[in-house]
Amino acid sequence: MFEVAAKALDRIPQECIFVGDDLRWDIAGSTAAGMRPVLIDRDRRHPQHAGERVVDLFELLALIESSA
């Protein structure tokens, strides 16, 4: 699924950021595909998550802008 999405955007997975709210399916899957995963944790249920984590779309935008 992740590779298909990247291909549809005419990108390689390493050029993609994948935002998801499920550690197992979204974060692990996108990591395995070679994408940059970002956990959106609106309810702050995963404070132990060591990877990139945002609580809302404003934080996501700031994260993307800071890495451009």
PDB file of N, CA and C in Angstrom:
ATOM      1  N   MET A   1       0.814  -1.185   0.000  1.00  0.00           N
ATOM      2  CA  MET A   1       0.000   0.000   0.000  1.00  0.00           C
ATOM      3  C   MET A   1       0.868   1.263   0.000  1.00  0.00           C
ATOM      4  N   PHE A   2       1.907   1.297   0.815  1.00  0.00           N
ATOM      5  CA  PHE A   2       2.748   2.490   0.925  1.00  0.00           C
ATOM      6  C   PHE A   2       3.510   2.742  -0.366  1.00  0.00           C
ATOM      7  N   GLU A   3       4.043   1.684  -0.943  1.00  0.00           N
ATOM      8  CA  GLU A   3       4.781   1.825  -2.188  1.00  0.00           C
ATOM      9  C   GLU A   3       3.866   2.280  -3.317  1.00  0.00           C
ATOM     10  N   VAL A   4       2.638   1.779  -3.338  1.00  0.00           N
ATOM     11  CA  VAL A   4       1.664   2.164  -4.365  1.00  0.00           C
ATOM     12  C   VAL A   4       1.350   3.654  -4.246  1.00  0.00           C
ATOM     13  N   ALA A   5       1.183   4.135  -3.021  1.00  0.00           N
ATOM     14  CA  ALA A   5       0.905   5.558  -2.805  1.00  0.00           C
ATOM     15  C   ALA A   5       2.071   6.416  -3.278  1.00  0.00           C
ATOM     16  N   ALA A   6       3.283   6.018  -2.954  1.00  0.00           N
ATOM     17  CA  ALA A   6       4.455   6.774  -3.395  1.00  0.00           C
ATOM     18  C   ALA A   6       4.554   6.790  -4.913  1.00  0.00           C
ATOM     19  N   LYS A   7       4.321   5.646  -5.509  1.00  0.00           N
ATOM     20  CA  LYS A   7       4.391   5.560  -6.968  1.00  0.00           C
ATOM     21  C   LYS A   7       3.323   6.425  -7.623  1.00  0.00           C
ATOM     22  N   ALA A   8       2.133   6.463  -7.044  1.00  0.00           N
ATOM     23  CA  ALA A   8       1.054   7.281  -7.587  1.00  0.00           C
ATOM     24  C   ALA A   8       1.413   8.770  -7.561  1.00  0.00           C
ATOM     25  N   LEU A   9       2.252   9.145  -6.607  1.00  0.00           N
ATOM     26  CA  LEU A   9       2.711  10.533  -6.504  1.00  0.00           C
ATOM     27  C   LEU A   9       4.000  10.773  -7.279  1.00  0.00           C
ATOM     28  N   ASP A  10       4.467   9.732  -7.966  1.00  0.00           N
ATOM     29  CA  ASP A  10       5.710   9.777  -8.732  1.00  0.00           C
ATOM     30  C   ASP A  10       6.897  10.118  -7.833  1.00  0.00           C
ATOM     31  N   ARG A  11       6.922   9.458  -6.668  1.00  0.00           N
ATOM     32  CA  ARG A  11       7.986   9.640  -5.688  1.00  0.00           C
ATOM     33  C   ARG A  11       8.483   8.283  -5.227  1.00  0.00           C
ATOM     34  N   ILE A  12       9.685   8.261  -4.688  1.00  0.00           N
ATOM     35  CA  ILE A  12      10.163   7.049  -4.034  1.00  0.00           C
ATOM     36  C   ILE A  12       9.771   7.165  -2.557  1.00  0.00           C
ATOM     37  N   PRO A  13       9.622   6.044  -1.864  1.00  0.00           N
ATOM     38  CA  PRO A  13       9.188   6.108  -0.469  1.00  0.00           C
ATOM     39  C   PRO A  13      10.059   6.999   0.419  1.00  0.00           C
ATOM     40  N   GLN A  14      11.348   7.056   0.166  1.00  0.00           N
ATOM     41  CA  GLN A  14      12.255   7.859   0.982  1.00  0.00           C
ATOM     42  C   GLN A  14      11.979   9.359   0.870  1.00  0.00           C
ATOM     43  N   GLU A  15      11.208   9.754  -0.119  1.00  0.00           N
ATOM     44  CA  GLU A  15      10.844  11.161  -0.292  1.00  0.00           C
ATOM     45  C   GLU A  15       9.492  11.495   0.343  1.00  0.00           C
ATOM     46  N   CYS A  16       8.865  10.524   0.984  1.00  0.00           N
ATOM     47  CA  CYS A  16       7.504  10.694   1.494  1.00  0.00           C
ATOM     48  C   CYS A  16       7.446  10.750   3.014  1.00  0.00           C
ATOM     49  N   ILE A  17       6.547  11.578   3.503  1.00  0.00           N
ATOM     50  CA  ILE A  17       6.191  11.599   4.918  1.00  0.00           C
ATOM     51  C   ILE A  17       4.832  10.928   5.028  1.00  0.00           C
ATOM     52  N   PHE A  18       4.719   9.967   5.931  1.00  0.00           N
ATOM     53  CA  PHE A  18       3.436   9.305   6.142  1.00  0.00           C
ATOM     54  C   PHE A  18       2.942   9.657   7.533  1.00  0.00           C
ATOM     55  N   VAL A  19       1.752  10.212   7.602  1.00  0.00           N
ATOM     56  CA  VAL A  19       1.153  10.609   8.867  1.00  0.00           C
ATOM     57  C   VAL A  19       0.045   9.637   9.199  1.00  0.00           C
ATOM     58  N   GLY A  20       0.107   9.068  10.392  1.00  0.00           N
ATOM     59  CA  GLY A  20      -0.914   8.113  10.794  1.00  0.00           C
ATOM     60  C   GLY A  20      -1.099   8.108  12.295  1.00  0.00           C
ATOM     61  N   ASP A  21      -2.189   7.464  12.729  1.00  0.00           N
ATOM     62  CA  ASP A  21      -2.497   7.446  14.161  1.00  0.00           C
ATOM     63  C   ASP A  21      -2.418   6.058  14.783  1.00  0.00           C
ATOM     64  N   ASP A  22      -1.960   5.089  14.016  1.00  0.00           N
ATOM     65  CA  ASP A  22      -1.864   3.723  14.516  1.00  0.00           C
ATOM     66  C   ASP A  22      -0.407   3.269  14.470  1.00  0.00           C
ATOM     67  N   LEU A  23       0.133   2.941  15.635  1.00  0.00           N
ATOM     68  CA  LEU A  23       1.552   2.553  15.696  1.00  0.00           C
ATOM     69  C   LEU A  23       1.849   1.320  14.865  1.00  0.00           C
ATOM     70  N   ARG A  24       0.970   0.342  14.929  1.00  0.00           N
ATOM     71  CA  ARG A  24       1.243  -0.926  14.242  1.00  0.00           C
ATOM     72  C   ARG A  24       1.094  -0.791  12.729  1.00  0.00           C
ATOM     73  N   TRP A  25      -0.028  -0.291  12.285  1.00  0.00           N
ATOM     74  CA  TRP A  25      -0.296  -0.286  10.845  1.00  0.00           C
ATOM     75  C   TRP A  25       0.329   0.910  10.138  1.00  0.00           C
ATOM     76  N   ASP A  26       0.170   2.094  10.684  1.00  0.00           N
ATOM     77  CA  ASP A  26       0.654   3.292  10.001  1.00  0.00           C
ATOM     78  C   ASP A  26       2.149   3.516  10.198  1.00  0.00           C
ATOM     79  N   ILE A  27       2.580   3.530  11.437  1.00  0.00           N
ATOM     80  CA  ILE A  27       3.971   3.883  11.720  1.00  0.00           C
ATOM     81  C   ILE A  27       4.918   2.740  11.357  1.00  0.00           C
ATOM     82  N   ALA A  28       4.616   1.545  11.801  1.00  0.00           N
ATOM     83  CA  ALA A  28       5.482   0.407  11.462  1.00  0.00           C
ATOM     84  C   ALA A  28       5.470   0.140   9.958  1.00  0.00           C
ATOM     85  N   GLY A  29       4.304   0.232   9.349  1.00  0.00           N
ATOM     86  CA  GLY A  29       4.199  -0.033   7.908  1.00  0.00           C
ATOM     87  C   GLY A  29       4.963   0.968   7.068  1.00  0.00           C
ATOM     88  N   SER A  30       4.800   2.245   7.387  1.00  0.00           N
ATOM     89  CA  SER A  30       5.499   3.269   6.607  1.00  0.00           C
ATOM     90  C   SER A  30       7.013   3.223   6.860  1.00  0.00           C
ATOM     91  N   THR A  31       7.401   2.879   8.077  1.00  0.00           N
ATOM     92  CA  THR A  31       8.826   2.716   8.379  1.00  0.00           C
ATOM     93  C   THR A  31       9.410   1.585   7.545  1.00  0.00           C
ATOM     94  N   ALA A  32       8.710   0.463   7.505  1.00  0.00           N
ATOM     95  CA  ALA A  32       9.181  -0.690   6.737  1.00  0.00           C
ATOM     96  C   ALA A  32       9.277  -0.373   5.241  1.00  0.00           C
ATOM     97  N   ALA A  33       8.409   0.523   4.780  1.00  0.00           N
ATOM     98  CA  ALA A  33       8.424   0.897   3.359  1.00  0.00           C
ATOM     99  C   ALA A  33       9.509   1.916   3.041  1.00  0.00           C
ATOM    100  N   GLY A  34      10.153   2.470   4.083  1.00  0.00           N
ATOM    101  CA  GLY A  34      11.216   3.431   3.862  1.00  0.00           C
ATOM    102  C   GLY A  34      10.772   4.880   3.914  1.00  0.00           C
ATOM    103  N   MET A  35       9.527   5.112   4.341  1.00  0.00           N
ATOM    104  CA  MET A  35       9.020   6.480   4.455  1.00  0.00           C
ATOM    105  C   MET A  35       9.397   7.094   5.797  1.00  0.00           C
ATOM    106  N   ARG A  36       9.165   8.373   5.915  1.00  0.00           N
ATOM    107  CA  ARG A  36       9.364   9.091   7.182  1.00  0.00           C
ATOM    108  C   ARG A  36       8.014   9.098   7.916  1.00  0.00           C
ATOM    109  N   PRO A  37       7.891   8.324   8.974  1.00  0.00           N
ATOM    110  CA  PRO A  37       6.599   8.249   9.669  1.00  0.00           C
ATOM    111  C   PRO A  37       6.445   9.351  10.714  1.00  0.00           C
ATOM    112  N   VAL A  38       5.237   9.877  10.822  1.00  0.00           N
ATOM    113  CA  VAL A  38       4.900  10.837  11.865  1.00  0.00           C
ATOM    114  C   VAL A  38       3.602  10.361  12.505  1.00  0.00           C
ATOM    115  N   LEU A  39       3.656  10.153  13.803  1.00  0.00           N
ATOM    116  CA  LEU A  39       2.476   9.735  14.555  1.00  0.00           C
ATOM    117  C   LEU A  39       1.656  10.961  14.915  1.00  0.00           C
ATOM    118  N   ILE A  40       0.374  10.961  14.567  1.00  0.00           N
ATOM    119  CA  ILE A  40      -0.516  12.017  15.043  1.00  0.00           C
ATOM    120  C   ILE A  40      -1.244  11.444  16.255  1.00  0.00           C
ATOM    121  N   ASP A  41      -0.954  12.011  17.398  1.00  0.00           N
ATOM    122  CA  ASP A  41      -1.397  11.476  18.690  1.00  0.00           C
ATOM    123  C   ASP A  41      -2.274  12.516  19.394  1.00  0.00           C
ATOM    124  N   ARG A  42      -3.470  12.712  18.838  1.00  0.00           N
ATOM    125  CA  ARG A  42      -4.377  13.766  19.321  1.00  0.00           C
ATOM    126  C   ARG A  42      -4.738  13.610  20.798  1.00  0.00           C
ATOM    127  N   ASP A  43      -4.885  12.393  21.249  1.00  0.00           N
ATOM    128  CA  ASP A  43      -5.272  12.136  22.647  1.00  0.00           C
ATOM    129  C   ASP A  43      -4.075  11.917  23.566  1.00  0.00           C
ATOM    130  N   ARG A  44      -2.894  12.062  23.003  1.00  0.00           N
ATOM    131  CA  ARG A  44      -1.643  11.891  23.768  1.00  0.00           C
ATOM    132  C   ARG A  44      -1.588  10.532  24.480  1.00  0.00           C
ATOM    133  N   ARG A  45      -1.959   9.500  23.742  1.00  0.00           N
ATOM    134  CA  ARG A  45      -1.953   8.139  24.297  1.00  0.00           C
ATOM    135  C   ARG A  45      -0.616   7.443  24.144  1.00  0.00           C
ATOM    136  N   HIS A  46       0.297   8.027  23.387  1.00  0.00           N
ATOM    137  CA  HIS A  46       1.573   7.358  23.108  1.00  0.00           C
ATOM    138  C   HIS A  46       2.773   8.254  23.431  1.00  0.00           C
ATOM    139  N   PRO A  47       2.861   8.773  24.655  1.00  0.00           N
ATOM    140  CA  PRO A  47       3.997   9.650  24.987  1.00  0.00           C
ATOM    141  C   PRO A  47       5.344   8.926  24.935  1.00  0.00           C
ATOM    142  N   GLN A  48       5.329   7.605  25.013  1.00  0.00           N
ATOM    143  CA  GLN A  48       6.566   6.828  24.978  1.00  0.00           C
ATOM    144  C   GLN A  48       7.101   6.648  23.561  1.00  0.00           C
ATOM    145  N   HIS A  49       6.330   7.036  22.556  1.00  0.00           N
ATOM    146  CA  HIS A  49       6.756   6.858  21.165  1.00  0.00           C
ATOM    147  C   HIS A  49       8.034   7.655  20.917  1.00  0.00           C
ATOM    148  N   ALA A  50       9.071   6.965  20.493  1.00  0.00           N
ATOM    149  CA  ALA A  50      10.384   7.586  20.327  1.00  0.00           C
ATOM    150  C   ALA A  50      10.526   8.347  19.011  1.00  0.00           C
ATOM    151  N   GLY A  51       9.643   8.081  18.057  1.00  0.00           N
ATOM    152  CA  GLY A  51       9.733   8.740  16.764  1.00  0.00           C
ATOM    153  C   GLY A  51       9.056  10.103  16.764  1.00  0.00           C
ATOM    154  N   GLU A  52       8.935  10.657  15.585  1.00  0.00           N
ATOM    155  CA  GLU A  52       8.282  11.961  15.471  1.00  0.00           C
ATOM    156  C   GLU A  52       6.805  11.825  15.811  1.00  0.00           C
ATOM    157  N   ARG A  53       6.317  12.778  16.600  1.00  0.00           N
ATOM    158  CA  ARG A  53       4.932  12.717  17.079  1.00  0.00           C
ATOM    159  C   ARG A  53       4.393  14.134  17.147  1.00  0.00           C
ATOM    160  N   VAL A  54       3.170  14.316  16.659  1.00  0.00           N
ATOM    161  CA  VAL A  54       2.478  15.598  16.745  1.00  0.00           C
ATOM    162  C   VAL A  54       1.098  15.345  17.347  1.00  0.00           C
ATOM    163  N   VAL A  55       0.513  16.401  17.915  1.00  0.00           N
ATOM    164  CA  VAL A  55      -0.820  16.232  18.504  1.00  0.00           C
ATOM    165  C   VAL A  55      -1.915  16.845  17.649  1.00  0.00           C
ATOM    166  N   ASP A  56      -1.552  17.664  16.667  1.00  0.00           N
ATOM    167  CA  ASP A  56      -2.562  18.233  15.776  1.00  0.00           C
ATOM    168  C   ASP A  56      -1.914  18.621  14.446  1.00  0.00           C
ATOM    169  N   LEU A  57      -2.740  19.069  13.529  1.00  0.00           N
ATOM    170  CA  LEU A  57      -2.236  19.391  12.195  1.00  0.00           C
ATOM    171  C   LEU A  57      -1.381  20.650  12.187  1.00  0.00           C
ATOM    172  N   PHE A  58      -1.586  21.544  13.144  1.00  0.00           N
ATOM    173  CA  PHE A  58      -0.722  22.727  13.247  1.00  0.00           C
ATOM    174  C   PHE A  58       0.710  22.313  13.591  1.00  0.00           C
ATOM    175  N   GLU A  59       0.846  21.363  14.508  1.00  0.00           N
ATOM    176  CA  GLU A  59       2.183  20.848  14.837  1.00  0.00           C
ATOM    177  C   GLU A  59       2.798  20.139  13.639  1.00  0.00           C
ATOM    178  N   LEU A  60       1.972  19.419  12.894  1.00  0.00           N
ATOM    179  CA  LEU A  60       2.472  18.731  11.703  1.00  0.00           C
ATOM    180  C   LEU A  60       3.014  19.740  10.701  1.00  0.00           C
ATOM    181  N   LEU A  61       2.268  20.806  10.469  1.00  0.00           N
ATOM    182  CA  LEU A  61       2.715  21.836   9.540  1.00  0.00           C
ATOM    183  C   LEU A  61       4.036  22.449  10.005  1.00  0.00           C
ATOM    184  N   ALA A  62       4.146  22.737  11.294  1.00  0.00           N
ATOM    185  CA  ALA A  62       5.391  23.284  11.837  1.00  0.00           C
ATOM    186  C   ALA A  62       6.545  22.306  11.657  1.00  0.00           C
ATOM    187  N   LEU A  63       6.289  21.027  11.876  1.00  0.00           N
ATOM    188  CA  LEU A  63       7.323  20.005  11.698  1.00  0.00           C
ATOM    189  C   LEU A  63       7.801  19.961  10.250  1.00  0.00           C
ATOM    190  N   ILE A  64       6.862  19.985   9.326  1.00  0.00           N
ATOM    191  CA  ILE A  64       7.215  19.939   7.905  1.00  0.00           C
ATOM    192  C   ILE A  64       7.983  21.197   7.506  1.00  0.00           C
ATOM    193  N   GLU A  65       7.499  22.347   7.945  1.00  0.00           N
ATOM    194  CA  GLU A  65       8.171  23.599   7.602  1.00  0.00           C
ATOM    195  C   GLU A  65       9.578  23.667   8.185  1.00  0.00           C
ATOM    196  N   SER A  66       9.779  23.119   9.373  1.00  0.00           N
ATOM    197  CA  SER A  66      11.099  23.172   9.996  1.00  0.00           C
ATOM    198  C   SER A  66      12.099  22.229   9.344  1.00  0.00           C
ATOM    199  N   SER A  67      11.608  21.258   8.611  1.00  0.00           N
ATOM    200  CA  SER A  67      12.524  20.316   7.978  1.00  0.00           C
ATOM    201  C   SER A  67      12.696  20.586   6.488  1.00  0.00           C
ATOM    202  N   ALA A  68      12.123  21.669   6.011  1.00  0.00           N
ATOM    203  CA  ALA A  68      12.232  22.011   4.576  1.00  0.00           C
ATOM    204  C   ALA A  68      13.518  22.739   4.289  1.00  0.00           C
TER     205      ALA A  68
END
